[in-house]
Amino acid sequence: MLNRISLKSAERKAYEKSLSEISPLARVHNKKKWTPSNVQLLLMVSLGIIFIAIFAYLPMFGLVLAFKSGDGYLNVMDAIFKSQWAGFANFKAFFEDPDFKNVMTNTLGLNILQLLINFPAPILFAILISELPWKKIRKAIQTITYFPYFLSWITYGGIILTLINSDGIVNTILINTGIAPNGVDFSTAGWFWPLIIVTSLLKGLGWGSIIYTAAIAGIDPQLYEAAAMDGANRFHRIFKITIPSIAPTIVLFFILSVSGILNNGFDHIWTFQNQINLATSEVLDTFIYKYGAVDMLYSYTTAVGLFKSVVAIVLLGIGNFVAKKTTGSGVI
């Protein structure tokens, strides 16, 4: 028995000695070598990281302008490095600005209406598309509704403005049918909000429904078959199977939409904005552009932009917390 134990001990010592005699270079050579596909994957990931670092994180250094008196400088870099510190004076100036109430009302009003109208529209559209039994018609409708998304707001907005012009096809129909004998002036302040909501709905309806269509396509068909065998009609299957199955996707996009409640989209608003409808069309995005790029109030508009970002982060956190407590799923 003692001989057996001593033999095992000797073998273990010999094995440990052989490991210690292996050089570090030999150990490195024993590791798995990188393949060309690994290198290509690393390069692809590196390009994305470099892009985000340059265009997303590097500009964050300019946020110091929000706490400095850099307005009026011809050179932005001089405004960042040579201007004096101003603390929270720029934020105070924005909150005390006479236009603050009007700008915030337009920004929040438009976004809340779009959240109530434009957010559920792609969901309903995706459900209706998935219920169509004709595959060719379904593909044709999807292609037609996707197309406006690929047009820029300048091009798409120009087409809309041409159609609703005083001598455009919309006014021609309204006059000839007697609905509006004198026509309608869509450039006035009263028509701006409806115009923004309708145009954004038409442009983004098809594209916004893609993710929901994909989520519906991933539902197990056997669930629908079993429900049909149990006597469930089409509406029962939609409300009991389809909507609960895509609920996590709906919650995710709802949280993201709530976090962007202060973002209207500069291109969209700027295309339809004019001096006549300025009272209802001036939002934070156009406000920042006019005072920042045109009037060179860099510190003032940086403070406004930082205010937007802070509100977005807070709303994202609140929305994620509420969603997790109510539905069990969230962004993170």
CSV table of C-alpha atoms in Angstrom, one decimal:
chain,number,residue,atom,x,y,z
A,1,MET,CA,0.0,0.0,0.0
A,2,LEU,CA,2.8,2.4,0.9
A,3,ASN,CA,4.7,1.5,-2.3
A,4,ARG,CA,1.6,2.3,-4.3
A,5,ILE,CA,1.2,5.7,-2.7
A,6,SER,CA,4.9,6.6,-3.2
A,7,LEU,CA,4.7,5.5,-6.8
A,8,LYS,CA,1.7,7.9,-7.5
A,9,SER,CA,3.6,10.7,-5.7
A,10,ALA,CA,6.7,10.2,-7.9
A,11,GLU,CA,4.5,10.2,-11.1
A,12,ARG,CA,2.9,13.5,-10.0
A,13,LYS,CA,6.3,15.1,-9.3
A,14,ALA,CA,7.6,14.0,-12.7
A,15,TYR,CA,4.5,15.4,-14.5
A,16,GLU,CA,4.9,18.8,-12.7
A,17,LYS,CA,8.6,18.9,-13.6
A,18,SER,CA,7.8,18.3,-17.3
A,19,LEU,CA,5.4,21.2,-17.2
A,20,SER,CA,7.9,23.5,-15.6
A,21,GLU,CA,10.5,22.6,-18.3
A,22,ILE,CA,8.1,23.8,-21.1
A,23,SER,CA,9.2,27.3,-22.3
A,24,PRO,CA,6.8,30.2,-22.4
A,25,LEU,CA,7.1,30.3,-26.3
A,26,ALA,CA,6.0,26.7,-26.5
A,27,ARG,CA,3.0,27.5,-24.4
A,28,VAL,CA,2.1,30.4,-26.6
A,29,HIS,CA,2.3,28.2,-29.7
A,30,ASN,CA,-0.1,25.8,-28.1
A,31,LYS,CA,-2.8,28.4,-28.0
A,32,LYS,CA,-5.4,28.6,-30.7
A,33,LYS,CA,-4.2,30.7,-33.7
A,34,TRP,CA,-6.3,33.4,-35.2
A,35,THR,CA,-7.9,32.6,-38.5
A,36,PRO,CA,-8.5,35.1,-41.3
A,37,SER,CA,-12.2,35.2,-40.4
A,38,ASN,CA,-11.3,36.2,-36.9
A,39,VAL,CA,-9.2,39.1,-38.2
A,40,GLN,CA,-12.0,40.2,-40.6
A,41,LEU,CA,-14.5,40.1,-37.7
A,42,LEU,CA,-12.2,42.2,-35.5
A,43,LEU,CA,-11.7,44.8,-38.2
A,44,MET,CA,-15.4,45.1,-38.8
A,45,VAL,CA,-16.1,45.6,-35.1
A,46,SER,CA,-13.2,48.0,-34.9
A,47,LEU,CA,-14.7,50.2,-37.6
A,48,GLY,CA,-18.0,50.4,-35.7
A,49,ILE,CA,-16.2,51.3,-32.5
A,50,ILE,CA,-14.1,54.0,-34.2
A,51,PHE,CA,-17.2,55.5,-35.8
A,52,ILE,CA,-19.0,55.7,-32.5
A,53,ALA,CA,-16.0,57.1,-30.7
A,54,ILE,CA,-15.5,59.8,-33.3
A,55,PHE,CA,-19.1,60.9,-33.9
A,56,ALA,CA,-20.8,60.0,-30.6
A,57,TYR,CA,-18.3,60.2,-27.7
A,58,LEU,CA,-15.7,62.7,-29.0
A,59,PRO,CA,-18.3,65.5,-29.5
A,60,MET,CA,-19.4,65.1,-25.9
A,61,PHE,CA,-16.4,67.2,-24.9
A,62,GLY,CA,-18.3,70.2,-26.4
A,63,LEU,CA,-20.8,69.9,-23.6
A,64,VAL,CA,-18.6,72.1,-21.4
A,65,LEU,CA,-19.9,75.0,-23.5
A,66,ALA,CA,-23.2,74.6,-21.6
A,67,PHE,CA,-21.4,75.8,-18.5
A,68,LYS,CA,-19.3,78.5,-20.2
A,69,SER,CA,-19.9,82.0,-21.7
A,70,GLY,CA,-18.9,81.0,-25.3
A,71,ASP,CA,-21.7,82.9,-27.2
A,72,GLY,CA,-20.6,85.1,-30.1
A,73,TYR,CA,-17.2,83.5,-30.8
A,74,LEU,CA,-16.4,83.0,-34.5
A,75,ASN,CA,-14.4,79.9,-33.7
A,76,VAL,CA,-16.1,77.1,-31.7
A,77,MET,CA,-12.8,75.8,-30.4
A,78,ASP,CA,-12.1,79.3,-29.0
A,79,ALA,CA,-15.5,79.3,-27.4
A,80,ILE,CA,-14.6,75.9,-25.7
A,81,PHE,CA,-11.1,76.7,-24.5
A,82,LYS,CA,-11.0,80.5,-24.1
A,83,SER,CA,-14.4,81.5,-22.8
A,84,GLN,CA,-15.1,82.0,-19.1
A,85,TRP,CA,-17.0,79.6,-16.9
A,86,ALA,CA,-20.7,80.7,-16.4
A,87,GLY,CA,-22.0,77.9,-14.2
A,88,PHE,CA,-25.8,77.3,-14.8
A,89,ALA,CA,-26.4,80.8,-16.2
A,90,ASN,CA,-27.2,79.4,-19.7
A,91,PHE,CA,-29.8,77.0,-18.3
A,92,LYS,CA,-31.4,79.8,-16.3
A,93,ALA,CA,-31.5,82.1,-19.3
A,94,PHE,CA,-33.3,79.4,-21.3
A,95,PHE,CA,-35.9,78.8,-18.6
A,96,GLU,CA,-36.5,82.5,-18.3
A,97,ASP,CA,-36.6,83.0,-22.1
A,98,PRO,CA,-40.0,84.5,-23.2
A,99,ASP,CA,-40.2,81.8,-26.0
A,100,PHE,CA,-39.6,78.9,-23.5
A,101,LYS,CA,-43.3,78.3,-22.9
A,102,ASN,CA,-44.3,78.4,-26.5
A,103,VAL,CA,-41.4,76.2,-27.7
A,104,MET,CA,-42.0,73.6,-25.0
A,105,THR,CA,-45.7,73.6,-25.7
A,106,ASN,CA,-45.2,72.9,-29.4
A,107,THR,CA,-42.5,70.3,-28.7
A,108,LEU,CA,-44.5,68.3,-26.1
A,109,GLY,CA,-47.8,68.8,-27.8
A,110,LEU,CA,-46.6,67.5,-31.2
A,111,ASN,CA,-44.8,64.5,-29.6
A,112,ILE,CA,-47.6,63.5,-27.4
A,113,LEU,CA,-50.1,63.6,-30.3
A,114,GLN,CA,-47.7,61.5,-32.4
A,115,LEU,CA,-47.2,59.1,-29.5
A,116,LEU,CA,-51.0,58.6,-29.2
A,117,ILE,CA,-51.7,58.4,-33.0
A,118,ASN,CA,-48.5,57.4,-34.8
A,119,PHE,CA,-47.2,54.9,-32.3
A,120,PRO,CA,-50.1,52.4,-32.4
A,121,ALA,CA,-50.7,52.9,-36.2
A,122,PRO,CA,-47.8,50.6,-37.4
A,123,ILE,CA,-48.8,47.9,-34.9
A,124,LEU,CA,-52.4,47.9,-36.3
A,125,PHE,CA,-51.1,48.0,-39.8
A,126,ALA,CA,-48.8,45.0,-39.2
A,127,ILE,CA,-51.6,43.0,-37.7
A,128,LEU,CA,-53.9,43.8,-40.7
A,129,ILE,CA,-51.2,43.0,-43.2
A,130,SER,CA,-50.5,39.6,-41.5
A,131,GLU,CA,-54.2,38.8,-41.6
A,132,LEU,CA,-54.4,39.2,-45.4
A,133,PRO,CA,-54.7,35.8,-47.0
A,134,TRP,CA,-53.4,37.0,-50.5
A,135,LYS,CA,-49.6,36.9,-50.5
A,136,LYS,CA,-49.1,39.0,-53.6
A,137,ILE,CA,-51.5,41.7,-52.5
A,138,ARG,CA,-49.8,41.7,-49.1
A,139,LYS,CA,-46.3,42.2,-50.7
A,140,ALA,CA,-47.6,44.9,-53.0
A,141,ILE,CA,-49.1,46.9,-50.1
A,142,GLN,CA,-45.9,46.5,-48.1
A,143,THR,CA,-43.8,47.7,-51.0
A,144,ILE,CA,-46.0,50.8,-51.6
A,145,THR,CA,-46.1,51.8,-47.9
A,146,TYR,CA,-42.3,51.2,-47.4
A,147,PHE,CA,-41.3,53.5,-50.3
A,148,PRO,CA,-41.9,57.0,-48.8
A,149,TYR,CA,-39.5,56.2,-45.9
A,150,PHE,CA,-36.6,56.1,-48.4
A,151,LEU,CA,-37.3,59.7,-49.6
A,152,SER,CA,-35.7,62.5,-47.7
A,153,TRP,CA,-38.0,65.0,-45.9
A,154,ILE,CA,-36.9,67.7,-48.3
A,155,THR,CA,-38.1,65.6,-51.3
A,156,TYR,CA,-41.1,64.1,-49.6
A,157,GLY,CA,-42.1,67.5,-48.0
A,158,GLY,CA,-41.7,69.2,-51.4
A,159,ILE,CA,-44.2,66.8,-52.9
A,160,ILE,CA,-46.7,67.3,-50.1
A,161,LEU,CA,-46.4,71.1,-50.3
A,162,THR,CA,-47.0,70.9,-54.1
A,163,LEU,CA,-50.1,68.8,-53.5
A,164,ILE,CA,-51.6,71.1,-50.9
A,165,ASN,CA,-50.7,74.3,-52.6
A,166,SER,CA,-53.4,76.8,-53.4
A,167,ASP,CA,-53.6,75.5,-56.9
A,168,GLY,CA,-52.6,71.9,-56.0
A,169,ILE,CA,-54.6,68.8,-56.5
A,170,VAL,CA,-55.9,68.8,-52.9
A,171,ASN,CA,-57.4,72.3,-53.1
A,172,THR,CA,-58.7,71.5,-56.6
A,173,ILE,CA,-60.7,68.6,-55.2
A,174,LEU,CA,-61.9,70.5,-52.2
A,175,ILE,CA,-63.1,73.4,-54.4
A,176,ASN,CA,-64.7,71.2,-57.1
A,177,THR,CA,-66.6,69.0,-54.6
A,178,GLY,CA,-67.8,72.1,-52.7
A,179,ILE,CA,-66.2,70.9,-49.4
A,180,ALA,CA,-64.2,74.2,-49.3
A,181,PRO,CA,-65.4,76.6,-52.1
A,182,ASN,CA,-62.6,79.0,-51.4
A,183,GLY,CA,-59.9,76.4,-50.9
A,184,VAL,CA,-57.8,75.9,-47.7
A,185,ASP,CA,-54.6,77.6,-46.8
A,186,PHE,CA,-52.5,74.8,-45.3
A,187,SER,CA,-49.6,77.2,-44.6
A,188,THR,CA,-51.4,78.8,-41.6
A,189,ALA,CA,-50.5,78.1,-38.0
A,190,GLY,CA,-53.8,76.2,-37.4
A,191,TRP,CA,-53.0,73.5,-39.9
A,192,PHE,CA,-49.3,72.9,-38.9
A,193,TRP,CA,-49.9,70.2,-36.3
A,194,PRO,CA,-52.4,68.2,-38.4
A,195,LEU,CA,-50.0,68.5,-41.3
A,196,ILE,CA,-47.0,67.2,-39.3
A,197,ILE,CA,-49.0,64.3,-37.8
A,198,VAL,CA,-50.5,63.1,-41.2
A,199,THR,CA,-47.2,63.4,-43.1
A,200,SER,CA,-45.2,61.6,-40.5
A,201,LEU,CA,-47.9,58.9,-40.4
A,202,LEU,CA,-47.9,58.4,-44.1
A,203,LYS,CA,-44.1,58.4,-44.4
A,204,GLY,CA,-43.3,56.1,-41.5
A,205,LEU,CA,-46.3,53.7,-41.4
A,206,GLY,CA,-44.9,51.0,-43.6
A,207,TRP,CA,-41.4,51.1,-42.4
A,208,GLY,CA,-42.5,51.2,-38.8
A,209,SER,CA,-44.5,48.1,-39.2
A,210,ILE,CA,-41.5,46.0,-40.3
A,211,ILE,CA,-40.4,45.0,-36.8
A,212,TYR,CA,-43.9,44.1,-35.8
A,213,THR,CA,-44.5,42.1,-39.0
A,214,ALA,CA,-41.3,40.1,-38.2
A,215,ALA,CA,-42.5,39.6,-34.6
A,216,ILE,CA,-45.9,38.3,-35.8
A,217,ALA,CA,-44.2,36.0,-38.3
A,218,GLY,CA,-42.2,34.4,-35.5
A,219,ILE,CA,-45.4,33.3,-33.6
A,220,ASP,CA,-46.0,29.5,-33.7
A,221,PRO,CA,-48.7,28.8,-36.2
A,222,GLN,CA,-49.9,25.9,-34.1
A,223,LEU,CA,-51.2,28.4,-31.5
A,224,TYR,CA,-53.6,29.8,-34.2
A,225,GLU,CA,-54.6,26.3,-35.3
A,226,ALA,CA,-55.4,25.2,-31.8
A,227,ALA,CA,-57.3,28.4,-31.1
A,228,ALA,CA,-59.3,27.9,-34.3
A,229,MET,CA,-60.2,24.3,-33.3
A,230,ASP,CA,-61.4,25.6,-30.0
A,231,GLY,CA,-63.8,28.0,-31.8
A,232,ALA,CA,-61.8,31.2,-31.6
A,233,ASN,CA,-62.6,33.7,-34.4
A,234,ARG,CA,-60.2,36.1,-36.1
A,235,PHE,CA,-60.6,38.8,-33.5
A,236,HIS,CA,-60.1,36.4,-30.6
A,237,ARG,CA,-56.9,35.1,-32.1
A,238,ILE,CA,-55.6,38.7,-32.6
A,239,PHE,CA,-56.3,39.8,-29.0
A,240,LYS,CA,-55.4,36.5,-27.3
A,241,ILE,CA,-52.4,35.4,-29.3
A,242,THR,CA,-51.0,38.0,-31.6
A,243,ILE,CA,-50.9,41.1,-29.4
A,244,PRO,CA,-49.7,39.2,-26.2
A,245,SER,CA,-46.9,37.6,-28.3
A,246,ILE,CA,-45.6,40.9,-29.7
A,247,ALA,CA,-46.1,42.7,-26.4
A,248,PRO,CA,-42.4,42.7,-25.5
A,249,THR,CA,-41.6,44.4,-28.8
A,250,ILE,CA,-44.3,47.0,-28.3
A,251,VAL,CA,-43.1,47.8,-24.8
A,252,LEU,CA,-39.5,48.2,-26.0
A,253,PHE,CA,-40.4,50.7,-28.8
A,254,PHE,CA,-42.8,52.5,-26.5
A,255,ILE,CA,-40.1,53.1,-23.9
A,256,LEU,CA,-37.8,54.4,-26.7
A,257,SER,CA,-40.5,56.6,-28.0
A,258,VAL,CA,-41.2,58.1,-24.6
A,259,SER,CA,-37.5,58.8,-24.1
A,260,GLY,CA,-37.5,60.9,-27.3
A,261,ILE,CA,-40.5,63.0,-26.4
A,262,LEU,CA,-38.4,66.2,-26.8
A,263,ASN,CA,-37.1,65.2,-30.3
A,264,ASN,CA,-39.4,66.3,-33.2
A,265,GLY,CA,-37.0,65.7,-36.1
A,266,PHE,CA,-35.4,68.8,-37.5
A,267,ASP,CA,-35.8,67.9,-41.2
A,268,HIS,CA,-39.5,67.3,-40.8
A,269,ILE,CA,-40.4,70.5,-39.0
A,270,TRP,CA,-38.0,72.7,-41.0
A,271,THR,CA,-39.6,71.6,-44.3
A,272,PHE,CA,-43.1,72.8,-43.3
A,273,GLN,CA,-42.1,75.7,-41.1
A,274,ASN,CA,-42.6,79.3,-42.4
A,275,GLN,CA,-43.1,82.7,-40.9
A,276,ILE,CA,-46.9,82.4,-40.9
A,277,ASN,CA,-47.1,79.2,-38.8
A,278,LEU,CA,-44.1,80.1,-36.5
A,279,ALA,CA,-46.3,80.3,-33.4
A,280,THR,CA,-47.2,76.6,-33.7
A,281,SER,CA,-44.1,75.3,-35.5
A,282,GLU,CA,-41.2,76.5,-33.3
A,283,VAL,CA,-39.9,73.4,-31.4
A,284,LEU,CA,-36.6,72.7,-29.6
A,285,ASP,CA,-34.8,71.4,-32.7
A,286,THR,CA,-35.5,74.5,-34.8
A,287,PHE,CA,-34.9,76.7,-31.8
A,288,ILE,CA,-31.5,75.3,-31.2
A,289,TYR,CA,-30.6,75.6,-34.9
A,290,LYS,CA,-31.6,79.2,-35.2
A,291,TYR,CA,-29.9,80.4,-32.1
A,292,GLY,CA,-26.9,78.1,-32.3
A,293,ALA,CA,-25.9,77.9,-36.0
A,294,VAL,CA,-27.3,81.2,-37.2
A,295,ASP,CA,-26.9,83.5,-34.2
A,296,MET,CA,-23.7,81.7,-32.9
A,297,LEU,CA,-25.1,81.4,-29.3
A,298,TYR,CA,-23.1,78.2,-28.8
A,299,SER,CA,-23.2,78.0,-25.0
A,300,TYR,CA,-26.9,78.9,-24.8
A,301,THR,CA,-28.0,76.2,-27.4
A,302,THR,CA,-25.6,73.7,-25.9
A,303,ALA,CA,-27.4,74.1,-22.6
A,304,VAL,CA,-30.7,73.6,-24.3
A,305,GLY,CA,-29.4,70.4,-26.0
A,306,LEU,CA,-28.0,69.1,-22.8
A,307,PHE,CA,-31.4,69.7,-21.1
A,308,LYS,CA,-33.0,67.6,-23.9
A,309,SER,CA,-30.5,64.8,-23.3
A,310,VAL,CA,-31.0,64.8,-19.5
A,311,VAL,CA,-34.8,64.7,-19.9
A,312,ALA,CA,-34.4,61.8,-22.4
A,313,ILE,CA,-32.2,59.7,-20.0
A,314,VAL,CA,-34.6,60.4,-17.1
A,315,LEU,CA,-37.7,59.4,-19.1
A,316,LEU,CA,-35.9,56.3,-20.4
A,317,GLY,CA,-35.1,55.2,-16.9
A,318,ILE,CA,-38.6,55.9,-15.7
A,319,GLY,CA,-40.2,54.2,-18.6
A,320,ASN,CA,-38.0,51.1,-18.3
A,321,PHE,CA,-38.7,50.9,-14.5
A,322,VAL,CA,-42.5,51.2,-15.0
A,323,ALA,CA,-42.4,48.6,-17.9
A,324,LYS,CA,-40.5,46.1,-15.8
A,325,LYS,CA,-42.9,46.5,-12.9
A,326,THR,CA,-46.1,46.2,-15.1
A,327,THR,CA,-45.1,43.8,-17.9
A,328,GLY,CA,-41.9,42.2,-16.6
A,329,SER,CA,-39.8,43.3,-19.6
A,330,GLY,CA,-37.9,46.5,-20.5
A,331,VAL,CA,-34.9,47.9,-22.4
A,332,ILE,CA,-32.3,46.8,-19.9
